[in-house]
């Protein structure tokens, strides 16, 4: 955990020790760290006799539905769920720093007495939680949860139903243990999770080796679209709505393709530009001392320093592509 934040983890641990009814949520379009963290905490709390429910802003992707507890994930329903939140004594918001990214789930629906806990590794969290644990160098929210669960009960080992979702969250958020925030501490946590019953081969197989032929063909097309700019330092991948349609793919299917932009020698930053119905989705990645978060912010988006995104409405694909290439120039000024 980040220095000076121990008391926050202690406070969160104490609140979760007292919890009787908990609601857990995470960001829209949840990834492996989001689903891993909500399932792990849900399973952990259920094992301790807490009535824990997960309410998601949008559904979990298919390739994560194998995770223990995913069968009970619920997508927020404005009719039934405000009551569930209002009757909870504890609400935990995982892997998200911005209120609008977990709407329509809303901390304002919670009772005055409820304790709102935020646990996240994104920068600059909005002030929605009473207890906010932030660790911007943590490789995953799941790795923060390993610390937190160890504080709640230092004696009892984690069950496989808790260890495996945590393993999966760290595996996915570190790009299979290769992103810069992967440290010896990460690997020590991973070792402990394997000892507690997480199966690495199973977690990889069920999460990643689940493509359709259409998705693989789409990947081929996306790779062929790649071009470099700014002396080979910026790589652009473009996916049109026509491409998606032709291969029977949705925007979920191209999730993660962007990391291939960084696979070209000399490239320091890349973008995947996806044309969807009425919106253009931008996913930025960078490495070394090149950071793309500010570039994403110029399009109203955000995220991590080296992994950020944005959505652009009401502009044509060509227009956005030209604009992004021009704006990316500033990444290489210095
Ligand atoms: Mn995460």
CSV table of C-alpha atoms and ligand atoms in Angstrom, one decimal:
chain,number,residue,atom,x,y,z
A,1,UNK,CA,0.0,0.0,0.0
A,2,UNK,CA,1.0,3.6,-0.6
A,3,UNK,CA,2.9,5.2,2.3
A,4,UNK,CA,0.7,7.1,4.8
A,5,UNK,CA,-2.5,5.2,3.7
A,6,UNK,CA,-2.3,2.4,6.3
A,7,UNK,CA,-5.0,4.1,8.5
A,8,UNK,CA,-7.4,4.1,5.6
A,9,UNK,CA,-7.0,0.4,4.9
A,10,UNK,CA,-7.4,-0.2,8.7
A,11,UNK,CA,-10.6,1.9,8.7
A,12,UNK,CA,-11.9,0.0,5.6
A,13,UNK,CA,-11.0,-3.3,7.2
A,14,UNK,CA,-12.9,-2.3,10.4
A,15,UNK,CA,-16.0,-1.2,8.5
A,16,UNK,CA,-16.0,-4.5,6.5
A,17,UNK,CA,-15.6,-6.4,9.8
A,18,UNK,CA,-18.8,-4.7,11.1
A,19,UNK,CA,-20.8,-5.0,7.8
A,20,UNK,CA,-24.0,-6.9,7.8
A,21,UNK,CA,-25.5,-5.9,4.4
A,22,UNK,CA,-23.1,-4.8,1.7
A,23,UNK,CA,-23.5,-3.6,-1.9
A,24,UNK,CA,-20.5,-3.7,-4.1
A,25,UNK,CA,-20.1,-2.0,-7.5
A,26,UNK,CA,-17.4,-1.1,-10.1
A,27,UNK,CA,-17.1,0.7,-13.4
A,28,UNK,CA,-19.1,0.4,-16.5
A,29,UNK,CA,-17.8,-2.0,-19.2
A,30,UNK,CA,-16.1,-3.9,-16.5
A,31,UNK,CA,-12.7,-5.6,-17.2
A,32,UNK,CA,-11.0,-8.4,-15.4
A,33,UNK,CA,-9.8,-6.3,-12.5
A,34,UNK,CA,-13.3,-4.9,-12.0
A,35,UNK,CA,-15.1,-8.3,-12.1
A,36,UNK,CA,-12.3,-10.0,-10.3
A,37,UNK,CA,-12.4,-7.5,-7.5
A,38,UNK,CA,-16.2,-7.4,-7.0
A,39,UNK,CA,-16.5,-11.2,-7.1
A,40,UNK,CA,-13.6,-11.7,-4.7
A,41,UNK,CA,-15.0,-9.2,-2.2
A,42,UNK,CA,-18.5,-10.6,-2.6
A,43,UNK,CA,-17.3,-14.2,-2.1
A,44,UNK,CA,-15.2,-13.2,0.9
A,45,UNK,CA,-18.0,-11.3,2.6
A,46,UNK,CA,-20.5,-14.1,2.0
A,47,UNK,CA,-18.1,-16.6,3.6
A,48,UNK,CA,-18.1,-14.3,6.6
A,49,UNK,CA,-21.9,-14.2,6.8
A,50,UNK,CA,-22.4,-10.8,5.3
A,51,UNK,CA,-25.3,-10.4,2.9
A,52,UNK,CA,-23.3,-9.1,0.0
A,53,UNK,CA,-24.6,-8.2,-3.5
A,54,UNK,CA,-22.9,-6.9,-6.6
A,55,UNK,CA,-24.8,-4.3,-8.6
A,56,UNK,CA,-23.1,-3.4,-11.9
A,57,UNK,CA,-23.7,-0.4,-14.1
A,58,UNK,CA,-23.4,-2.5,-17.3
A,59,UNK,CA,-23.1,-6.3,-17.8
A,60,UNK,CA,-19.9,-8.3,-17.4
A,61,UNK,CA,-18.2,-9.5,-20.6
A,62,UNK,CA,-18.8,-13.2,-21.5
A,63,UNK,CA,-15.1,-14.2,-21.0
A,64,UNK,CA,-15.3,-13.3,-17.3
A,65,UNK,CA,-18.5,-15.2,-16.5
A,66,UNK,CA,-16.6,-18.3,-15.4
A,67,UNK,CA,-15.3,-16.4,-12.3
A,68,UNK,CA,-16.8,-17.7,-9.0
A,69,UNK,CA,-19.6,-15.5,-8.1
A,70,UNK,CA,-20.2,-14.0,-11.6
A,71,UNK,CA,-23.4,-16.1,-11.8
A,72,UNK,CA,-24.9,-13.7,-9.1
A,73,UNK,CA,-23.8,-10.4,-10.6
A,74,UNK,CA,-26.8,-8.1,-11.2
A,75,UNK,CA,-27.1,-5.2,-13.6
A,76,UNK,CA,-28.6,-2.2,-11.9
A,77,UNK,CA,-32.3,-2.0,-12.3
A,78,UNK,CA,-33.9,1.4,-11.4
A,79,UNK,CA,-37.1,-0.3,-10.2
A,80,UNK,CA,-35.7,-2.9,-7.8
A,81,UNK,CA,-32.2,-1.8,-6.8
A,82,UNK,CA,-32.4,1.6,-5.1
A,83,UNK,CA,-34.0,-0.2,-2.2
A,84,UNK,CA,-31.2,-2.7,-2.0
A,85,UNK,CA,-28.6,0.1,-1.8
A,86,UNK,CA,-30.7,2.1,0.7
A,87,UNK,CA,-30.9,-1.0,3.1
A,88,UNK,CA,-27.1,-1.7,2.9
A,89,UNK,CA,-24.9,-0.6,5.9
A,90,UNK,CA,-21.8,-0.7,3.7
A,91,UNK,CA,-21.2,0.2,0.0
A,92,UNK,CA,-17.9,-0.6,-1.6
A,93,UNK,CA,-16.9,1.0,-4.9
A,94,UNK,CA,-14.0,-0.8,-6.6
A,95,UNK,CA,-11.6,0.0,-9.4
A,96,UNK,CA,-13.2,3.4,-10.3
A,97,UNK,CA,-12.4,7.0,-9.4
A,98,UNK,CA,-15.2,8.9,-11.2
A,99,UNK,CA,-18.9,8.9,-10.2
A,100,UNK,CA,-20.2,9.0,-13.7
A,101,UNK,CA,-18.3,5.8,-14.6
A,102,UNK,CA,-20.4,3.7,-12.2
A,103,UNK,CA,-23.7,5.5,-12.8
A,104,UNK,CA,-26.6,4.6,-12.6
A,105,UNK,CA,-25.4,2.9,-9.4
A,106,UNK,CA,-25.2,5.9,-7.1
A,107,UNK,CA,-23.8,6.4,-3.6
A,108,UNK,CA,-26.5,9.0,-3.0
A,109,UNK,CA,-29.0,6.1,-2.9
A,110,UNK,CA,-27.3,4.8,0.3
A,111,UNK,CA,-28.6,5.7,3.7
A,112,UNK,CA,-27.0,8.4,5.8
A,113,UNK,CA,-25.5,5.9,8.2
A,114,UNK,CA,-24.0,3.6,5.5
A,115,UNK,CA,-20.2,3.6,5.2
A,116,UNK,CA,-19.1,4.2,1.6
A,117,UNK,CA,-15.7,2.7,0.9
A,118,UNK,CA,-13.7,3.3,-2.3
A,119,UNK,CA,-10.8,1.1,-3.3
A,120,UNK,CA,-9.0,2.0,-6.5
A,121,UNK,CA,-5.7,2.5,-8.3
A,122,UNK,CA,-6.7,5.3,-10.7
A,123,UNK,CA,-5.4,8.8,-10.1
A,124,UNK,CA,-7.4,11.7,-8.5
A,125,UNK,CA,-10.5,10.0,-7.1
A,126,UNK,CA,-13.6,12.1,-6.8
A,127,UNK,CA,-14.8,12.5,-3.2
A,128,UNK,CA,-17.7,10.1,-3.1
A,129,UNK,CA,-16.4,7.7,-0.4
A,130,UNK,CA,-16.1,8.2,3.4
A,131,UNK,CA,-13.1,5.9,3.4
A,132,UNK,CA,-11.1,6.1,0.1
A,133,UNK,CA,-8.1,3.9,-0.3
A,134,UNK,CA,-6.1,5.0,-3.4
A,135,UNK,CA,-2.9,3.5,-4.5
A,136,UNK,CA,-1.9,4.8,-7.9
A,137,UNK,CA,1.2,2.6,-8.1
A,138,UNK,CA,-0.8,-0.6,-7.4
A,139,UNK,CA,-0.9,-2.8,-10.5
A,140,UNK,CA,-4.6,-3.7,-9.9
A,141,UNK,CA,-7.5,-3.0,-7.5
A,142,UNK,CA,-7.3,-6.8,-6.9
A,143,UNK,CA,-3.7,-6.4,-5.5
A,144,UNK,CA,-5.0,-3.7,-3.1
A,145,UNK,CA,-7.7,-6.2,-2.0
A,146,UNK,CA,-5.1,-8.8,-1.1
A,147,UNK,CA,-3.7,-6.2,1.4
A,148,UNK,CA,-7.1,-5.2,2.6
A,149,UNK,CA,-8.5,-8.8,3.1
A,150,UNK,CA,-5.2,-9.6,5.0
A,151,UNK,CA,-6.1,-6.8,7.4
A,152,UNK,CA,-9.7,-7.9,8.0
A,153,UNK,CA,-8.5,-11.4,9.0
A,154,UNK,CA,-4.8,-12.0,9.2
A,155,UNK,CA,-5.2,-15.6,10.3
A,156,UNK,CA,-7.7,-17.3,8.0
A,157,UNK,CA,-6.2,-18.1,4.6
A,158,UNK,CA,-8.1,-17.0,1.5
A,159,UNK,CA,-10.4,-19.6,-0.1
A,160,UNK,CA,-10.0,-20.5,-3.8
A,161,UNK,CA,-13.3,-18.6,-4.5
A,162,UNK,CA,-11.5,-15.5,-3.3
A,163,UNK,CA,-8.0,-16.2,-4.5
A,164,UNK,CA,-8.9,-17.0,-8.1
A,165,UNK,CA,-10.9,-13.9,-8.9
A,166,UNK,CA,-8.0,-11.8,-7.3
A,167,UNK,CA,-5.5,-13.7,-9.4
A,168,UNK,CA,-7.5,-13.0,-12.5
A,169,UNK,CA,-7.8,-9.3,-11.8
A,170,UNK,CA,-4.0,-8.9,-11.3
A,171,UNK,CA,-3.3,-11.1,-14.4
A,172,UNK,CA,-5.5,-9.0,-16.6
A,173,UNK,CA,-4.6,-5.5,-15.3
A,174,UNK,CA,-0.8,-6.3,-15.6
A,175,UNK,CA,-1.2,-7.6,-19.1
A,176,UNK,CA,-0.1,-11.0,-17.9
A,177,UNK,CA,2.5,-9.7,-15.5
A,178,UNK,CA,4.4,-7.5,-18.0
A,179,UNK,CA,3.3,-3.9,-17.5
A,180,UNK,CA,5.6,-1.6,-15.6
A,181,UNK,CA,3.7,-1.7,-12.3
A,182,UNK,CA,4.4,-5.4,-12.0
A,183,UNK,CA,6.8,-5.7,-9.1
A,184,UNK,CA,8.3,-8.3,-6.8
A,185,UNK,CA,5.5,-7.5,-4.5
A,186,UNK,CA,3.0,-8.3,-7.2
A,187,UNK,CA,4.6,-11.7,-7.7
A,188,UNK,CA,4.7,-12.4,-4.0
A,189,UNK,CA,0.9,-11.7,-3.9
A,190,UNK,CA,0.4,-13.9,-7.0
A,191,UNK,CA,2.4,-16.7,-5.3
A,192,UNK,CA,0.2,-16.4,-2.2
A,193,UNK,CA,-2.9,-16.5,-4.4
A,194,UNK,CA,-1.7,-19.7,-6.2
A,195,UNK,CA,-1.0,-21.2,-2.8
A,196,UNK,CA,-4.5,-20.3,-1.8
A,197,UNK,CA,-6.0,-22.2,-4.8
A,198,UNK,CA,-5.8,-20.0,-7.9
A,199,UNK,CA,-5.0,-22.0,-11.0
A,200,UNK,CA,-2.9,-19.9,-13.4
A,201,UNK,CA,-3.4,-22.1,-16.5
A,202,UNK,CA,-7.2,-22.2,-15.9
A,203,UNK,CA,-7.5,-18.4,-15.3
A,204,UNK,CA,-5.6,-17.7,-18.6
A,205,UNK,CA,-7.4,-20.3,-20.7
A,206,UNK,CA,-10.9,-19.3,-19.6
A,207,UNK,CA,-10.2,-15.5,-19.8
A,208,UNK,CA,-8.1,-15.2,-23.0
A,209,UNK,CA,-8.4,-18.3,-25.1
A,210,UNK,CA,-12.1,-17.6,-25.8
A,211,UNK,CA,-12.1,-15.8,-29.2
A,212,UNK,CA,-14.5,-16.4,-32.0
A,213,UNK,CA,-13.1,-16.9,-35.5
A,214,UNK,CA,-14.7,-13.5,-36.3
A,215,UNK,CA,-12.8,-11.8,-33.6
A,216,UNK,CA,-9.5,-13.3,-34.8
A,217,UNK,CA,-10.3,-12.2,-38.3
A,218,UNK,CA,-11.1,-8.7,-37.0
A,219,UNK,CA,-7.8,-8.7,-35.2
A,220,UNK,CA,-6.0,-9.4,-38.5
A,221,UNK,CA,-7.8,-6.5,-40.1
A,222,UNK,CA,-7.1,-4.2,-37.2
A,223,UNK,CA,-3.4,-5.1,-37.4
A,224,UNK,CA,-3.4,-4.4,-41.2
A,225,UNK,CA,-4.8,-0.9,-40.5
A,226,UNK,CA,-1.9,0.1,-38.3
A,227,UNK,CA,0.2,3.1,-39.5
A,228,UNK,CA,2.9,5.1,-37.8
A,229,UNK,CA,3.3,8.9,-37.5
A,230,UNK,CA,5.6,11.4,-35.9
A,231,UNK,CA,8.9,9.7,-36.9
A,232,UNK,CA,7.5,6.2,-36.1
A,233,UNK,CA,6.7,7.1,-32.5
A,234,UNK,CA,2.9,7.1,-32.7
A,235,UNK,CA,0.9,4.2,-34.0
A,236,UNK,CA,-2.7,4.4,-35.1
A,237,UNK,CA,-5.1,1.5,-35.5
A,238,UNK,CA,-8.5,2.1,-37.0
A,239,UNK,CA,-11.6,-0.1,-36.8
A,240,UNK,CA,-14.7,1.0,-38.8
A,241,UNK,CA,-18.3,0.0,-37.9
A,242,UNK,CA,-18.3,-1.7,-41.3
A,243,UNK,CA,-15.3,-3.9,-40.2
A,244,UNK,CA,-17.1,-4.8,-37.0
A,245,UNK,CA,-20.3,-5.7,-38.9
A,246,UNK,CA,-18.5,-7.8,-41.5
A,247,UNK,CA,-16.8,-9.9,-38.8
A,248,UNK,CA,-19.8,-10.1,-36.6
A,249,UNK,CA,-18.0,-8.2,-33.8
A,250,UNK,CA,-19.0,-5.7,-31.2
A,251,UNK,CA,-16.9,-3.1,-29.5
A,252,UNK,CA,-16.3,-5.7,-26.7
A,253,UNK,CA,-14.6,-8.0,-29.1
A,254,UNK,CA,-11.9,-5.5,-30.0
A,255,UNK,CA,-11.2,-4.7,-26.3
A,256,UNK,CA,-7.4,-5.0,-25.8
A,257,UNK,CA,-6.4,-4.9,-29.5
A,258,UNK,CA,-4.8,-1.5,-28.8
A,259,UNK,CA,-1.8,-3.1,-27.0
A,260,UNK,CA,-0.6,-4.3,-30.4
A,261,UNK,CA,0.1,-0.6,-31.4
A,262,UNK,CA,3.0,-0.7,-28.9
A,263,UNK,CA,4.5,-3.9,-30.5
A,264,UNK,CA,6.2,-2.0,-33.3
A,265,UNK,CA,9.9,-1.0,-32.7
A,266,UNK,CA,10.2,2.7,-31.9
A,267,UNK,CA,6.6,3.3,-31.1
A,268,UNK,CA,6.1,5.1,-27.8
A,269,UNK,CA,2.3,5.7,-27.9
A,270,UNK,CA,-0.6,4.2,-29.8
A,271,UNK,CA,-4.3,4.7,-30.3
A,272,UNK,CA,-7.1,2.4,-31.3
A,273,UNK,CA,-9.9,4.4,-32.9
A,274,UNK,CA,-13.2,2.5,-33.1
A,275,UNK,CA,-16.2,3.8,-35.0
A,276,UNK,CA,-19.4,2.8,-33.3
A,277,UNK,CA,-23.0,3.9,-33.8
A,278,UNK,CA,-22.9,7.7,-33.2
A,279,UNK,CA,-19.7,7.6,-31.2
A,280,UNK,CA,-16.0,7.2,-31.8
A,281,UNK,CA,-14.1,5.4,-29.1
A,282,UNK,CA,-10.5,6.2,-28.5
A,283,UNK,CA,-8.1,3.9,-26.5
A,284,UNK,CA,-4.6,5.2,-25.9
A,285,UNK,CA,-1.6,3.3,-24.6
A,286,UNK,CA,2.0,4.5,-24.1
A,287,UNK,CA,5.2,3.4,-22.6
A,288,UNK,CA,8.4,4.7,-21.0
A,289,UNK,CA,8.1,8.4,-20.1
A,290,UNK,CA,5.4,9.1,-22.7
A,291,UNK,CA,2.0,9.6,-21.1
A,292,UNK,CA,-1.3,9.7,-22.9
A,293,UNK,CA,-3.8,10.6,-20.2
A,294,UNK,CA,-3.7,14.3,-21.0
A,295,UNK,CA,-4.2,13.5,-24.7
A,296,UNK,CA,-7.3,11.5,-23.8
A,297,UNK,CA,-8.4,14.4,-21.6
A,298,UNK,CA,-8.4,16.7,-24.5
A,299,UNK,CA,-11.3,14.5,-25.8
A,300,UNK,CA,-13.1,14.6,-22.5
A,301,UNK,CA,-11.7,11.2,-21.4
A,302,UNK,CA,-9.3,10.0,-18.8
A,303,UNK,CA,-7.7,7.0,-17.1
A,304,UNK,CA,-4.2,6.1,-16.2
A,305,UNK,CA,-1.1,7.9,-17.3
A,306,UNK,CA,-0.2,5.2,-19.8
A,307,UNK,CA,-3.6,3.7,-20.5
A,308,UNK,CA,-6.5,6.1,-21.1
A,309,UNK,CA,-9.6,6.5,-23.2
A,310,UNK,CA,-12.2,8.9,-24.5
A,311,UNK,CA,-15.5,8.9,-26.5
A,312,UNK,CA,-16.1,11.5,-29.2
A,313,UNK,CA,-19.7,12.2,-30.3
A,314,UNK,CA,-21.0,13.9,-33.4
A,315,UNK,CA,-17.8,13.8,-35.5
A,316,UNK,CA,-16.9,11.7,-38.5
A,317,UNK,CA,-14.2,8.9,-38.3
A,318,UNK,CA,-11.9,10.6,-40.8
A,319,UNK,CA,-12.1,13.9,-38.9
A,320,UNK,CA,-11.3,12.3,-35.6
A,321,UNK,CA,-8.4,10.2,-37.0
A,322,UNK,CA,-6.8,13.4,-38.5
A,323,UNK,CA,-7.4,15.3,-35.3
A,324,UNK,CA,-5.9,12.7,-33.0
A,325,UNK,CA,-2.8,12.3,-35.2
A,326,UNK,CA,-2.3,16.1,-35.2
A,327,UNK,CA,-2.8,16.3,-31.4
A,328,UNK,CA,-0.5,13.4,-30.7
A,329,UNK,CA,2.4,15.6,-31.9
A,330,UNK,CA,2.6,17.2,-28.5
A,331,UNK,CA,3.4,13.9,-26.9
A,332,UNK,CA,6.9,14.1,-28.5
A,333,UNK,CA,7.8,17.7,-27.8
A,334,UNK,CA,10.5,18.1,-25.3
B,1,LIG,MN1,-8.0,-1.9,-12.5
